[in-house]
XYZ file of C-alpha atoms in Angstrom:
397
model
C 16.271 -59.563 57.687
C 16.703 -56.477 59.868
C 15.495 -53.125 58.241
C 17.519 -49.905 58.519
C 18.012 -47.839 60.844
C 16.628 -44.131 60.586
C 18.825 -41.312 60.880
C 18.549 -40.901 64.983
C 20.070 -38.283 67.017
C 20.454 -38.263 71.126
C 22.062 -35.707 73.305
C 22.696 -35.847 76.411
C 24.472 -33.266 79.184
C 27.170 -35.186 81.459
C 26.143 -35.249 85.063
C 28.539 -34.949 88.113
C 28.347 -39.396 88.483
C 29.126 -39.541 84.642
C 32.947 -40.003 85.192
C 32.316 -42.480 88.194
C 30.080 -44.715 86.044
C 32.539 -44.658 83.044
C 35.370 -45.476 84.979
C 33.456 -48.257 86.473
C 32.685 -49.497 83.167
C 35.882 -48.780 81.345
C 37.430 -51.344 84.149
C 34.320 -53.710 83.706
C 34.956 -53.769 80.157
C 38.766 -55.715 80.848
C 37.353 -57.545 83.956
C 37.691 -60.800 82.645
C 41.464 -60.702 81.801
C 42.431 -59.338 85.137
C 40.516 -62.279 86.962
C 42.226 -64.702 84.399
C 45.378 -63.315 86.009
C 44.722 -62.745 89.385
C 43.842 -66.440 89.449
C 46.440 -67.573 87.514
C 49.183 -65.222 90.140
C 47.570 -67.255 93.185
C 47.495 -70.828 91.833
C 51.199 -70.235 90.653
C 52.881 -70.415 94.512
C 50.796 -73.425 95.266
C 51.645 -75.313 91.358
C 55.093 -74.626 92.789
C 54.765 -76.111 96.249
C 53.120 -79.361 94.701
C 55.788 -79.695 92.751
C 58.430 -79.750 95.001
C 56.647 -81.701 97.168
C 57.652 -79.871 99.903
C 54.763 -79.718 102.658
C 57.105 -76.775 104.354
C 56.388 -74.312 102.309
C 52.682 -74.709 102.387
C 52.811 -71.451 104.715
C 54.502 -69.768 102.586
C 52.750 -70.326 99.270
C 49.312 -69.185 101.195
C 51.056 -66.287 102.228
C 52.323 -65.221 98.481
C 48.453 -66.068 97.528
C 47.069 -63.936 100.270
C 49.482 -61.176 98.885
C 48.863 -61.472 95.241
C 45.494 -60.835 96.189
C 45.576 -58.003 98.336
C 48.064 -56.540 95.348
C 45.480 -57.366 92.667
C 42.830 -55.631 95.561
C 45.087 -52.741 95.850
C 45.538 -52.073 91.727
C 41.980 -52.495 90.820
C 41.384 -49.413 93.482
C 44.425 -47.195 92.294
C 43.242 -48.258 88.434
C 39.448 -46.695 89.214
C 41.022 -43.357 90.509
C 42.971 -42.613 87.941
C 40.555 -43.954 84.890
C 37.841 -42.102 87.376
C 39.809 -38.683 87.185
C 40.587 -39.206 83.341
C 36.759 -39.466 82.891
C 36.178 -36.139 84.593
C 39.207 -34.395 82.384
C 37.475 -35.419 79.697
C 33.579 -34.872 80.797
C 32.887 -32.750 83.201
C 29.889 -31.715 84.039
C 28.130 -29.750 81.759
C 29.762 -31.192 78.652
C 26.873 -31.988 76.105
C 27.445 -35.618 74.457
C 25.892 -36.309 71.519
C 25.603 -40.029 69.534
C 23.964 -40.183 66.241
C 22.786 -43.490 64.395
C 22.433 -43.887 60.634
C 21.257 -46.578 58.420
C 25.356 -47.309 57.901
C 27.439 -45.360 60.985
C 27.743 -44.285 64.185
C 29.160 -40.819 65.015
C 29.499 -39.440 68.399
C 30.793 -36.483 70.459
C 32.478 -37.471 73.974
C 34.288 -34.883 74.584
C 36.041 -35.572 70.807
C 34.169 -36.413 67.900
C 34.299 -40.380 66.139
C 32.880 -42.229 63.765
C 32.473 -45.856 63.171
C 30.328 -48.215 60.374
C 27.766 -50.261 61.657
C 29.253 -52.777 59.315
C 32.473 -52.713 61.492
C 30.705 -53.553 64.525
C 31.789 -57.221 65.905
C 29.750 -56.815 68.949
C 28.023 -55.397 71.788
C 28.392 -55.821 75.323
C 25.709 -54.187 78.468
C 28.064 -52.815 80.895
C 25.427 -51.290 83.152
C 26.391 -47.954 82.652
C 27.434 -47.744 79.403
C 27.796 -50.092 76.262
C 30.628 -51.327 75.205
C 30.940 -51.576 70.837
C 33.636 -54.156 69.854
C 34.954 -53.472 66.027
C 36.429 -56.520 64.340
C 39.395 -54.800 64.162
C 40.416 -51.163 65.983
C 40.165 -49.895 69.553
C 37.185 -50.092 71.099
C 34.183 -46.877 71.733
C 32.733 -47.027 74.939
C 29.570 -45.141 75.207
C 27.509 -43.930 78.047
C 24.040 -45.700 78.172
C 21.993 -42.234 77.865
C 23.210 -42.878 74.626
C 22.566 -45.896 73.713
C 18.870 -46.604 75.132
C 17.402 -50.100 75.256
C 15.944 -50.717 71.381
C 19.060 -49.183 69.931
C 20.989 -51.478 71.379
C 18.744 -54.102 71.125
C 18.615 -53.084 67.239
C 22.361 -53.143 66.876
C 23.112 -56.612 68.601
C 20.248 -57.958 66.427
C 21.931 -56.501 63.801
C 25.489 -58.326 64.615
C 23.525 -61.545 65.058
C 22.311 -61.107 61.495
C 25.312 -60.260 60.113
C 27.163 -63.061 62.064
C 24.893 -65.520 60.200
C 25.134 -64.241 57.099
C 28.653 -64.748 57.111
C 29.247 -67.619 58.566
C 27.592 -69.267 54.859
C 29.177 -66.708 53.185
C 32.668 -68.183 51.588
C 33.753 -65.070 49.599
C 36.733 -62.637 51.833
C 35.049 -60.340 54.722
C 35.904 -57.141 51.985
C 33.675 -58.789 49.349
C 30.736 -59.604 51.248
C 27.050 -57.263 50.934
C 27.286 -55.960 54.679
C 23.302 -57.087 56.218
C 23.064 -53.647 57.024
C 22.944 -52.036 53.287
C 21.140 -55.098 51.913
C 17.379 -53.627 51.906
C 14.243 -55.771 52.327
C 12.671 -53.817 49.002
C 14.001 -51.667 46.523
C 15.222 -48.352 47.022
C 12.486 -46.014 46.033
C 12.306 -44.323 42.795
C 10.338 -41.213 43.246
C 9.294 -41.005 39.789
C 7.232 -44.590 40.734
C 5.608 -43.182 43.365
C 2.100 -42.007 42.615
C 0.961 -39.171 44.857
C 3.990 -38.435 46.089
C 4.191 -34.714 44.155
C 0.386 -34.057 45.519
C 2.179 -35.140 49.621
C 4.596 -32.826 49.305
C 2.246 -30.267 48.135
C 0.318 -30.958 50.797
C 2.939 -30.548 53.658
C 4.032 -27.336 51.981
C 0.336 -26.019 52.352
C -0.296 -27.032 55.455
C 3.906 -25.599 56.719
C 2.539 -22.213 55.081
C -0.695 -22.695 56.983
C 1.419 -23.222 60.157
C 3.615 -20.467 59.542
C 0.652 -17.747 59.048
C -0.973 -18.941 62.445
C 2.687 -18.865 64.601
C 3.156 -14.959 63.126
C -0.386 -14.242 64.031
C 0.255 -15.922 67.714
C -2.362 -18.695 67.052
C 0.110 -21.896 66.873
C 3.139 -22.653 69.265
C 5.992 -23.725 66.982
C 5.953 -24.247 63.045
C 6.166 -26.012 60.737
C 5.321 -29.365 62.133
C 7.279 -31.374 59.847
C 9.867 -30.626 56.933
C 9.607 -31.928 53.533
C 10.296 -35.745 52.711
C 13.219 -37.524 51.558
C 14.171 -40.875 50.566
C 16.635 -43.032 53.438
C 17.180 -46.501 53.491
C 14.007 -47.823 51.516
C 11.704 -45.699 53.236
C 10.201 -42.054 52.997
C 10.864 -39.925 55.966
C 9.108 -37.519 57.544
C 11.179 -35.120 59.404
C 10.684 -33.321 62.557
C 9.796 -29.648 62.075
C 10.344 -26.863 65.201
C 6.757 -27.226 65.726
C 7.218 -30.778 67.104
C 10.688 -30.590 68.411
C 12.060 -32.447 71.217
C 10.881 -31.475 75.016
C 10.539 -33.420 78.087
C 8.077 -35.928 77.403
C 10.081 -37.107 74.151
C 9.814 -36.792 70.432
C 7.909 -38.952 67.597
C 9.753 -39.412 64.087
C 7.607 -40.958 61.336
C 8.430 -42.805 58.152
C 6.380 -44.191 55.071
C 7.702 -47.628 54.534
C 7.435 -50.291 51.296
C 6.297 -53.470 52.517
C 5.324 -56.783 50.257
C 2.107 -55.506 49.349
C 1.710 -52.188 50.383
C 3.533 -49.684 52.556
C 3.240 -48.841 56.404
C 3.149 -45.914 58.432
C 5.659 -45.949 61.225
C 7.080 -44.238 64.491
C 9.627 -44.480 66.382
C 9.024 -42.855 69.762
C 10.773 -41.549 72.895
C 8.057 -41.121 75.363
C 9.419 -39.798 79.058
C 12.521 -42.325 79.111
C 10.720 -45.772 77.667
C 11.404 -45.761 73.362
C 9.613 -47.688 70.768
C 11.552 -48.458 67.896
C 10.732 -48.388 64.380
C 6.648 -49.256 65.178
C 4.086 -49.777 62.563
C 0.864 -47.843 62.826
C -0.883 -48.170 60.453
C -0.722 -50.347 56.730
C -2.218 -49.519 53.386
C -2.490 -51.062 49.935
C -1.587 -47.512 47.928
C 0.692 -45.121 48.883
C -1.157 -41.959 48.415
C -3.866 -43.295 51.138
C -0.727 -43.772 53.419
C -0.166 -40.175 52.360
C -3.309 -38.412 52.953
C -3.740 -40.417 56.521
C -0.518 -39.137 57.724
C -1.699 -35.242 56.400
C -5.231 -35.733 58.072
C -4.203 -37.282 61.488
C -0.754 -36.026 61.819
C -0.552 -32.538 60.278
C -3.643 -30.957 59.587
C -5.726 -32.726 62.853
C -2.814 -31.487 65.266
C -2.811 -27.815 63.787
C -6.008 -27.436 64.356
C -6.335 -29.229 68.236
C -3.081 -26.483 68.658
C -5.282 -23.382 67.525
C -5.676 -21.064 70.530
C -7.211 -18.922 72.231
C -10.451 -20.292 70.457
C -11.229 -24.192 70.092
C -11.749 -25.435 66.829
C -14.103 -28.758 65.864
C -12.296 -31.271 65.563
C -12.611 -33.067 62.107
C -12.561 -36.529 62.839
C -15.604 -36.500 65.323
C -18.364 -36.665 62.669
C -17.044 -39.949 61.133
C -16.837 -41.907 64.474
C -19.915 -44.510 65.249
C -21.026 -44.463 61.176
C -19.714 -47.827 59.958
C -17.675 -47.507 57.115
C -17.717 -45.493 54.531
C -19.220 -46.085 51.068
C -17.238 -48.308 49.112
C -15.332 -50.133 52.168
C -15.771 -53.453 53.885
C -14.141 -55.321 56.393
C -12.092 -58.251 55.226
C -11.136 -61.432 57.182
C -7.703 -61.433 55.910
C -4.970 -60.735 58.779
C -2.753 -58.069 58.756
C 1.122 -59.296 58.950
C 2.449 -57.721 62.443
C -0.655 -56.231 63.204
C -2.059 -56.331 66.612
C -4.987 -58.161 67.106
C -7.349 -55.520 66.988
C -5.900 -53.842 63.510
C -8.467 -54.748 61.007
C -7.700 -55.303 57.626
C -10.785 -52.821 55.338
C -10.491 -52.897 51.622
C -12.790 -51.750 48.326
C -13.991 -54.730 46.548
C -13.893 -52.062 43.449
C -10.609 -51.499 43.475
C -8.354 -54.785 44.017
C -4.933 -53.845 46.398
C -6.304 -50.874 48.158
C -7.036 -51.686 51.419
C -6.181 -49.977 55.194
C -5.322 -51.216 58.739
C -4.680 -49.095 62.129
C -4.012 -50.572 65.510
C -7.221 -48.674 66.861
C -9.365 -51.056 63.905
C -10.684 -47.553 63.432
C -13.528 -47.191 61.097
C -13.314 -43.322 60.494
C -10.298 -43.512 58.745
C -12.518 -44.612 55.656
C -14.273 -41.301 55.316
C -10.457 -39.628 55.502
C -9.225 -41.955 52.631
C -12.423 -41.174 50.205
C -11.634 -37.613 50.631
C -9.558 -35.861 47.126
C -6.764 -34.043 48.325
C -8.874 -30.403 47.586
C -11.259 -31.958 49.738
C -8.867 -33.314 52.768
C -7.464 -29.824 52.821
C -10.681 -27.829 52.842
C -12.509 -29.838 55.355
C -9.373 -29.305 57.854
C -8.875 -25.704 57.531
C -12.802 -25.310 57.358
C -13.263 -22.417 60.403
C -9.779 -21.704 60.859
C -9.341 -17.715 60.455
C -6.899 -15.762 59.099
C -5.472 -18.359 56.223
C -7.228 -17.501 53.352
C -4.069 -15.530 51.999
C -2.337 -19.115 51.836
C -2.770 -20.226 48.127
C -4.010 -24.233 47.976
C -2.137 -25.632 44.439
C -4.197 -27.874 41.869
C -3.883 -31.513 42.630
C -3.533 -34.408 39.935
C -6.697 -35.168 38.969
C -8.084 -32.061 38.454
């Protein structure tokens, strides 16, 4: 079953070749019926001639051929100068394009703003330049391929394929059927299930006020680093704050998700043109040790690597090359879609917890025995100026 797509944004500023390349691919996009044609203008003279029988008008019959030909030649050029100079009414250069993918829709901006459900989608088709998306029904949207990069398109004809299947052993009318697309692999979340989920969010406001203090002060580049969660299509997300927006070497978006016996950190990544799509990290057996891994090495670690003009310790160095922690061991049992080096540690006191990074990182341990009150202290531990910042009473205590 394919998983849902995250809410995913691209924009893009049309280029001066923009209109050439659409053109070329708005034509590419109908090239099969004109050669049906073409071919079936040329044979036509010659079906006639063989019919008559007449060997005299073999000359002829080459000659209409020849012409059809040169016509057919003579269109295709005239058709790519004016769909070429309708592009460039439409985009010139300069125009900012924008395509947007949710878990159920597309919406774009091409010089006009549209919308279609992933759940209308017949299709796909590579054009080169752009990609063409074939509803069952409706016109067509052709879009450039800056916005559409490889694993989002990859991700949507997987997702036709699925849905394909589905219905072809699904008797019930197209209107009645459970799109692929909505039907989730678990649950949607119920926040009130989730245990530590009111101690995250606590967390990720501490550490926004924390990040907020040290951009007003000069100290930090950029803050928050991420926004406050919300549920999306079965999974937590983690949203982009300023203080990791979009520059030229890409952007990372992060997500908590529920998996058959625990839940996984992942990323989806756009890192100086290549992507990686929807990528799992990291697993764990609770979710509150998902939770405090993603504060420790993706919000509180990075704040303080970003401190200037002094450099801060960093954290993590005085668990590496210790073993495990007390109360972990390393288990033999494989990690579902795990690299090879992702090893599975768990606490033979507590049956279900358990972690897994691609690194097989040991250090992590030491992270996940730490309280929140602890996590928190031991990452702002030396960083000045933030005592002002109040730290809230976790469960527990």
């Amino acid at each position: 079953m394919i998983p849902p797509l995250l809410r995913y944004q691209i924009n893009v500023v049309a280029d001066r070749g923009l209109p050439t390349r659409m053109s070329r691919a708005t034509l590419r996009g109908g090239v099969r019926r004109r050669i049906a044609v073409a071919v079936v203008l040329m044979l036509a003279p010659m079906a006639v001639v063989a019919a008559l029988g007449d060997t005299s008008m073999a000359g002829l019959a080459v000659a209409a051929a020849v012409g059809v030909v040169l016509a057919v030649w003579f269109a295709a050029l005239a058709s790519l100068v004016i769909v070429t100079a309708l592009w460039r009414r439409r985009l010139p250069p300069g125009t900012r394009m924008s395509a947007e993918f949710h878990h159920d829709a597309i919406t774009y901006f091409l010089g006009r703003s549209g919308r279609i459900r992933l759940d209308e989608v017949s299709h796909l088709r590579d054009l080169g330049t752009a990609v063409l998306i074939v509803p069952a029904r409706g016109p067509r949207i052709l879009l450039p391929i800056e916005l559409v990069p490889p694993p989002i398109a990859g991700y949507l004809t997987a997702l036709c394929d699925a849905d394909a299947d589905s219905a072809d052993g699904d008797a019930r009318p197209p209107e009645q059927r459970t799109p692929t697309l909505q039907v989730q692999q678990h649950r949607d979340w119920v926040v009130e299930d989730i245990e530590g989920l009111t101690d995250f969010v606590a967390a990720l406001r501490y550490w926004a006020a924390v990040q907020l203090v040290l951009d007003e002060q000069g100290c930090l580049r950029g803050a928050p680093l991420f926004g406050l969660p919300y549920v999306a299509a079965g999974r937590l997300v983690i949203p982009r704050g300023p203080g990791n927006a979009e520059d030229s070497d890409g952007f990372t978006d992060y997500s908590i998700r529920k998996e058959s016996d625990g839940y996984s950190l992942r990323a989806t990544t756009r890192s100086r043109g290549d992507w990686y799509l929807d990528r799992p990290t990291a697993w764990f057996g609770r979710f509150d040790d998902a939770a405090r891994y993603f504060v420790g090495r993706n919000v509180a670690g990075p704040t303080r690597m970003r401190y200037r003009p002094t450099i801060l310790p960093v954290t993590n160095l005085q668990w590496l090359d210790r073993g495990l922690a007390a109360g972990w061991v390393q288990s033999q049992h494989p990690v579902p879609g795990a690299v090879v080096s992702a090893k599975r540690c768990v606490t033979p006191d507590e049956p279900g917890r358990f972690y897994a990074t691609n690194s097989g990182d040991s250090a992590t341990s030491f992270l996940l025995n730490l309280s929140w009150r602890q996590l928190n202290e031991t990452y702002t531990d030396g960083i000045p100026g933030i005592a002002k910042v109040p730290l809230r009473t976790f469960a527990g205590e």
